[in-house]
PDB file of C-alpha atoms in Angstrom:
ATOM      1  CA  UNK A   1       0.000   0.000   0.000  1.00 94.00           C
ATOM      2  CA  UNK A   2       1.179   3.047  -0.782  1.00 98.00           C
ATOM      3  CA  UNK A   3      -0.010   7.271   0.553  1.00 98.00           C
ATOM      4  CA  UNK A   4       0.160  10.224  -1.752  1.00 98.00           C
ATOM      5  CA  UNK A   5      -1.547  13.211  -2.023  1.00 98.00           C
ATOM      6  CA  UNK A   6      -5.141  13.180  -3.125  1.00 98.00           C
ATOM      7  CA  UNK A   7      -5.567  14.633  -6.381  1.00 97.00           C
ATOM      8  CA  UNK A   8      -8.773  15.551  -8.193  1.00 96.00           C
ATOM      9  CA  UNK A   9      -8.812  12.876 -10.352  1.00 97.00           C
ATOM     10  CA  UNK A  10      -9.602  10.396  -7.164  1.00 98.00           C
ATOM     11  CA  UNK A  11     -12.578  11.859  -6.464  1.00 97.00           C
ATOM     12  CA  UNK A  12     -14.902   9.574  -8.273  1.00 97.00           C
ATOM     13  CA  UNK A  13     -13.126   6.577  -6.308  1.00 98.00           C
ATOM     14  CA  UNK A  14     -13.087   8.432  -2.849  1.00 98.00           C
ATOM     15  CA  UNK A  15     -16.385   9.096  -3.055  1.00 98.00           C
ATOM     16  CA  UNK A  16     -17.234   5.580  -4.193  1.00 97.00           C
ATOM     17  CA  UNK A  17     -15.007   4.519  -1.105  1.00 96.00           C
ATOM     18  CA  UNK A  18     -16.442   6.786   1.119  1.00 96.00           C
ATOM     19  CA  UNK A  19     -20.378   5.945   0.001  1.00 96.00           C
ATOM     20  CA  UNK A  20     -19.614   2.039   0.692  1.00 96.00           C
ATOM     21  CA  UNK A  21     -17.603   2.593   4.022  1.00 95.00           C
ATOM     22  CA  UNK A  22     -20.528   4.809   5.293  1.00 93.00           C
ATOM     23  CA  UNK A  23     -23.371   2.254   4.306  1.00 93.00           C
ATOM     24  CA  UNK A  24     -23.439   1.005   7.588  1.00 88.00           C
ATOM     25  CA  UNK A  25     -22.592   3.837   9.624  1.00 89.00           C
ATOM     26  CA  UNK A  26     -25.723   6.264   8.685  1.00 89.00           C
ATOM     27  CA  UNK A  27     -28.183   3.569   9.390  1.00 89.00           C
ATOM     28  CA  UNK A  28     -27.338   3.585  12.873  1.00 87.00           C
ATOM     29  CA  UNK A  29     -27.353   7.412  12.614  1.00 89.00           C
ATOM     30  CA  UNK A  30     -30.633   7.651  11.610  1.00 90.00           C
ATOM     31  CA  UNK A  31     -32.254   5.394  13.895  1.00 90.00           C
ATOM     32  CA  UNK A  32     -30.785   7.737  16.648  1.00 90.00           C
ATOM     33  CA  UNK A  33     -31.967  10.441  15.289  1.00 92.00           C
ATOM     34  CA  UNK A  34     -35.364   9.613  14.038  1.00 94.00           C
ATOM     35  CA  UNK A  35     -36.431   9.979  10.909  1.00 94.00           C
ATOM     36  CA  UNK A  36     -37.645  13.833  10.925  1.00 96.00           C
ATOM     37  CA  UNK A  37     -34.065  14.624  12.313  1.00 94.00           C
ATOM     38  CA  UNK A  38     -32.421  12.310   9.723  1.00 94.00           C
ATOM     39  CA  UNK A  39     -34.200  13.633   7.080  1.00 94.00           C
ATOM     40  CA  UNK A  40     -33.725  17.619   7.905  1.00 95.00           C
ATOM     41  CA  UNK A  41     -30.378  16.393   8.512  1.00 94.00           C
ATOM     42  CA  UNK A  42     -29.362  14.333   6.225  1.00 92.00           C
ATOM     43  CA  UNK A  43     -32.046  15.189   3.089  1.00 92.00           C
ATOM     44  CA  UNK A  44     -34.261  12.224   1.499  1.00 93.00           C
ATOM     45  CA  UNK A  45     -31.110  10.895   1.086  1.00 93.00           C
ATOM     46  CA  UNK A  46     -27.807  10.459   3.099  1.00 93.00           C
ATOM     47  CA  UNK A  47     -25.657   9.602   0.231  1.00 94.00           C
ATOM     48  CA  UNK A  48     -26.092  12.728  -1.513  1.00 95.00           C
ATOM     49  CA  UNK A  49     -25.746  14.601   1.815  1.00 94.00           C
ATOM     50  CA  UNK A  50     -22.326  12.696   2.400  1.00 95.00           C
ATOM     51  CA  UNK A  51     -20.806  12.840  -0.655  1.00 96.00           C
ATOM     52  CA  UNK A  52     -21.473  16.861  -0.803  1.00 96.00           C
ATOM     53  CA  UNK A  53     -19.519  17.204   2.351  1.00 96.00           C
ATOM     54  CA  UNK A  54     -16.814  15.060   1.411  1.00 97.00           C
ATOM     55  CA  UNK A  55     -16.452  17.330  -1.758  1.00 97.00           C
ATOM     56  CA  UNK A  56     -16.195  20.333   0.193  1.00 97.00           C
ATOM     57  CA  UNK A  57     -13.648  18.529   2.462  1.00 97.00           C
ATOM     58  CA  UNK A  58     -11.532  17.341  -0.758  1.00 97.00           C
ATOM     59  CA  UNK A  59     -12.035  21.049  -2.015  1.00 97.00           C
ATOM     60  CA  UNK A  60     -11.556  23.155   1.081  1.00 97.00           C
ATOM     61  CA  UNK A  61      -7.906  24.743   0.720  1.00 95.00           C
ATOM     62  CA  UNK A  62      -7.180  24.569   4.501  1.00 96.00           C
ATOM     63  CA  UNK A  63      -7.558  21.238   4.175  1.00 97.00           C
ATOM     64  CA  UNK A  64      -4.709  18.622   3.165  1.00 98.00           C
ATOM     65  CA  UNK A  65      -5.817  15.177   1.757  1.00 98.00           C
ATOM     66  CA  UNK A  66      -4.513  11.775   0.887  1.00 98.00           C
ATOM     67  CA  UNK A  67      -5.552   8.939  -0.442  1.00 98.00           C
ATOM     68  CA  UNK A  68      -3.822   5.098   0.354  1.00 98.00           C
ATOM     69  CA  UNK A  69      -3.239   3.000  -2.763  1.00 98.00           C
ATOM     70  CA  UNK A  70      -3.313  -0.549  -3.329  1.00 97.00           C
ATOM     71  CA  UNK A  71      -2.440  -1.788  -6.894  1.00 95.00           C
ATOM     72  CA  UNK A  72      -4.693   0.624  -8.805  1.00 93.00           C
ATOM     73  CA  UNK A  73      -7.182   0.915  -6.390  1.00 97.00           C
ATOM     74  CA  UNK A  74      -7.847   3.708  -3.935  1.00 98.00           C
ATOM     75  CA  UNK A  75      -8.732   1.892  -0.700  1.00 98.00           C
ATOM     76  CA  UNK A  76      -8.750   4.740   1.764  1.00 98.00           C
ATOM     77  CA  UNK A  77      -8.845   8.531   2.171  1.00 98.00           C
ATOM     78  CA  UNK A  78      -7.569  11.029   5.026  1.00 98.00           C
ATOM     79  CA  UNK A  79      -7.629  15.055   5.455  1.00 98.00           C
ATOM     80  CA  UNK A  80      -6.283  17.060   7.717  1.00 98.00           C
ATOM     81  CA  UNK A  81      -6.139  20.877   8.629  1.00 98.00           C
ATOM     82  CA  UNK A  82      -4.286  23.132  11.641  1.00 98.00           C
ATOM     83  CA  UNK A  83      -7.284  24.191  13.692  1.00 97.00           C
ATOM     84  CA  UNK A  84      -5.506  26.591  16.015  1.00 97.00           C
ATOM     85  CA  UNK A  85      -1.617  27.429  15.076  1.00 98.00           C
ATOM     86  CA  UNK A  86      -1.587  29.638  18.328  1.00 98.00           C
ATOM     87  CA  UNK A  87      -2.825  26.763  20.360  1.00 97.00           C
ATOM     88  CA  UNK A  88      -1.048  24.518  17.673  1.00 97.00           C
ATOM     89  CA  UNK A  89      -3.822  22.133  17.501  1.00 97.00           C
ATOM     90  CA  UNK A  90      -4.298  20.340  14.371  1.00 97.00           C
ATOM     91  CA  UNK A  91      -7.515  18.056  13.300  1.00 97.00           C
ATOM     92  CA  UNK A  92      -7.431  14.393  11.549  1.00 98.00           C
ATOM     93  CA  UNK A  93     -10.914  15.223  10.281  1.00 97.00           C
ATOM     94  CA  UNK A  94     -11.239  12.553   7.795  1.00 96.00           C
ATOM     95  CA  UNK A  95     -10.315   8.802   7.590  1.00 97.00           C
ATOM     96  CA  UNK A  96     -12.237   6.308   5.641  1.00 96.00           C
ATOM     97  CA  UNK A  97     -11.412   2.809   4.602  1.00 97.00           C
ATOM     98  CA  UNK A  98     -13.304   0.820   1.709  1.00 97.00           C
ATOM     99  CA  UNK A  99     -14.507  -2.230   3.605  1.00 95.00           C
ATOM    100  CA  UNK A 100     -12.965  -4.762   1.602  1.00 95.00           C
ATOM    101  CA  UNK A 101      -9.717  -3.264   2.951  1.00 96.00           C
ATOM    102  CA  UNK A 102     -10.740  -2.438   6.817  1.00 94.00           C
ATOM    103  CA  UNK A 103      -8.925  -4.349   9.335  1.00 93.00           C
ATOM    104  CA  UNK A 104      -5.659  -4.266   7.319  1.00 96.00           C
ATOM    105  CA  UNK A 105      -3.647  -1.301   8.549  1.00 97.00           C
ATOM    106  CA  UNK A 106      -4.809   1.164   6.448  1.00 98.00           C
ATOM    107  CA  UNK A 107      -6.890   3.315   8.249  1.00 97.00           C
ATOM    108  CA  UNK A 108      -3.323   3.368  10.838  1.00 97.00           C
ATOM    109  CA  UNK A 109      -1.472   3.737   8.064  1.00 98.00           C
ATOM    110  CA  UNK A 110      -3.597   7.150   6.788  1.00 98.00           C
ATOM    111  CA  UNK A 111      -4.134   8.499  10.734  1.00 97.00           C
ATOM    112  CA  UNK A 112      -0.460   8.314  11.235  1.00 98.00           C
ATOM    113  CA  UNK A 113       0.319  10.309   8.072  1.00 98.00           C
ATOM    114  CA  UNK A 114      -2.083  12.727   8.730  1.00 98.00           C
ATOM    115  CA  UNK A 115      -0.219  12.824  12.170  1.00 97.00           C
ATOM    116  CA  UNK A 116       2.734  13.578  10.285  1.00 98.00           C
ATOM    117  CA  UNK A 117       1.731  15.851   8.270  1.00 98.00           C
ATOM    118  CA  UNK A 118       0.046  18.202  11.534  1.00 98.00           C
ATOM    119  CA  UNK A 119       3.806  17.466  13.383  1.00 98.00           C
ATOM    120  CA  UNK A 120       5.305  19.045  10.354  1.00 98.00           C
ATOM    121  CA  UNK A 121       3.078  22.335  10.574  1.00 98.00           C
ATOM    122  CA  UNK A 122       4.543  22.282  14.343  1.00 98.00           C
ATOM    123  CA  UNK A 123       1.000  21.115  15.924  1.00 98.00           C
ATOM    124  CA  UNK A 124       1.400  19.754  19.572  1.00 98.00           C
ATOM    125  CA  UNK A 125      -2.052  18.613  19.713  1.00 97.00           C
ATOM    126  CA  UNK A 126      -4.122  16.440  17.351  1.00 97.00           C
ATOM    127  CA  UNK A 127      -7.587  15.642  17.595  1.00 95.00           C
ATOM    128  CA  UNK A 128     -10.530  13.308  15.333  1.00 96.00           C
ATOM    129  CA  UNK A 129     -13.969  13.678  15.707  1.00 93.00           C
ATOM    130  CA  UNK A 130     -16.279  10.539  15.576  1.00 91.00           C
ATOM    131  CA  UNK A 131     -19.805   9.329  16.708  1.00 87.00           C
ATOM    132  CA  UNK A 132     -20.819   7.158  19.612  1.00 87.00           C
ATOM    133  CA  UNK A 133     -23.268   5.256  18.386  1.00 84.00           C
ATOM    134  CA  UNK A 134     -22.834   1.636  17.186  1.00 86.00           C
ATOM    135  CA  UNK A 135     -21.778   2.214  13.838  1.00 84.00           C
ATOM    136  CA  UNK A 136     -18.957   4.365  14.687  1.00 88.00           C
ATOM    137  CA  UNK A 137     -17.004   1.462  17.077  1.00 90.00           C
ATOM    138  CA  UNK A 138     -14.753   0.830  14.807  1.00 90.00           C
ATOM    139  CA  UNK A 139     -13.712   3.924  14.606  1.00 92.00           C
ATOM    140  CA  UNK A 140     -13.062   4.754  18.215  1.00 92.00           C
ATOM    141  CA  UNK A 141     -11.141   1.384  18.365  1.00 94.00           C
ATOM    142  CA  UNK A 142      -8.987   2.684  15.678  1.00 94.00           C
ATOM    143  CA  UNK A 143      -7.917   6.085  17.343  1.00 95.00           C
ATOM    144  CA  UNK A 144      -8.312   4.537  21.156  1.00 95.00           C
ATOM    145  CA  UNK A 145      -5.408   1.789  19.556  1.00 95.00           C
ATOM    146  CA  UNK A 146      -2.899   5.155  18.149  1.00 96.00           C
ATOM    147  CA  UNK A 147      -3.245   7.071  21.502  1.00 96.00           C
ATOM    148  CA  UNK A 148      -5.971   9.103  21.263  1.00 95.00           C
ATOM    149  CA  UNK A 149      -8.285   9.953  24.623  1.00 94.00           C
ATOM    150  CA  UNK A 150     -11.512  10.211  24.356  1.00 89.00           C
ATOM    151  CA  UNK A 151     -13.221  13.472  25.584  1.00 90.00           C
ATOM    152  CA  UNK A 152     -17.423  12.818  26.162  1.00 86.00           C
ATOM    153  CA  UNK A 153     -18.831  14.835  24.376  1.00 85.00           C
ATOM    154  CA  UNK A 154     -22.529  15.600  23.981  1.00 84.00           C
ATOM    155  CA  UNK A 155     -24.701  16.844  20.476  1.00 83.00           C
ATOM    156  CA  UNK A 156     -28.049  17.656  20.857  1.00 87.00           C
ATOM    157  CA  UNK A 157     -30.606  17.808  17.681  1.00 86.00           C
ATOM    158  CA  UNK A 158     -34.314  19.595  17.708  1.00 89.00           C
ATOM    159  CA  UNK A 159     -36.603  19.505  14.921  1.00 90.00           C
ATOM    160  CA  UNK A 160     -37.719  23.347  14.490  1.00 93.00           C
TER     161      UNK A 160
END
């Protein structure tokens, strides 16, 4: 497997990865949410929801993305911005792993490059967002196993 930078002609893969690593995720979302929430949240839809924000991510210049390679394939995607140079806190805002290639190292593999990457902009502090719920387990397993403390948190959603 191999990390570069993401370019734009990856996005059609990314968000093909990102659609089919999410398929189980929003699900679980939803059914916390309920489906007046999930809908004003997340549109008729969630896939066209999702992929929207993950074009803004690819496209947002204070972001920096990559994108792990295997063969020909692109089997996982990362971004990462500095939050607070003052503070010098840095975000992994983005990992996602095609399925097929979860449990392999790559999601490691793209955390500890974005890690890199934030070290190399001098952050001291890095931090990744993810959700409680059921869906998102694997995920906290992931940054629980590279160091990472979790801080409860609470988000609270109204229907207006």
């Amino acid at each position: 497997m191999d990390i570069r930078d993401y370019r734009p002609s990856d996005a059609d893969a990314v968000l093909a990865l990102v659609d089919r690593a999410w398929v189980p995720v929003f699900p679980e979302v939803n059914a916390l949410l309920g489906p007046e929430l999930a809908r004003l949240l997340h549109g008729e839809d969630w896939r066209v929801h999702h992929a929207a924000e993950i074009r803004g991510v690819l496209a947002d210049e204070q972001m920096r993305s990559w994108v792990a390679i295997e063969g020909e394939d692109v089997v996982g995607v990362a971004s990462a911005r500095v939050v607070d140079p003052a503070r010098r806190i840095g975000e992994v805002h983005l990992v996602g792993v095609d399925p097929g290639a979860q449990g392999q190292g790559v999601g490691t593999a793209l955390t500890l490059y974005a890690e890199a990457w934030l070290r190399e902009q001098e952050m001291a502090v890095s931090f990744i967002s993810t959700g409680g719920d059921p869906g998102h387990a694997g995920a906290r397993a992931l940054y629980a196993s590279l160091g990472y403390t979790l801080f409860p948190s609470t988000q609270c959603f109204k229907a207006l």
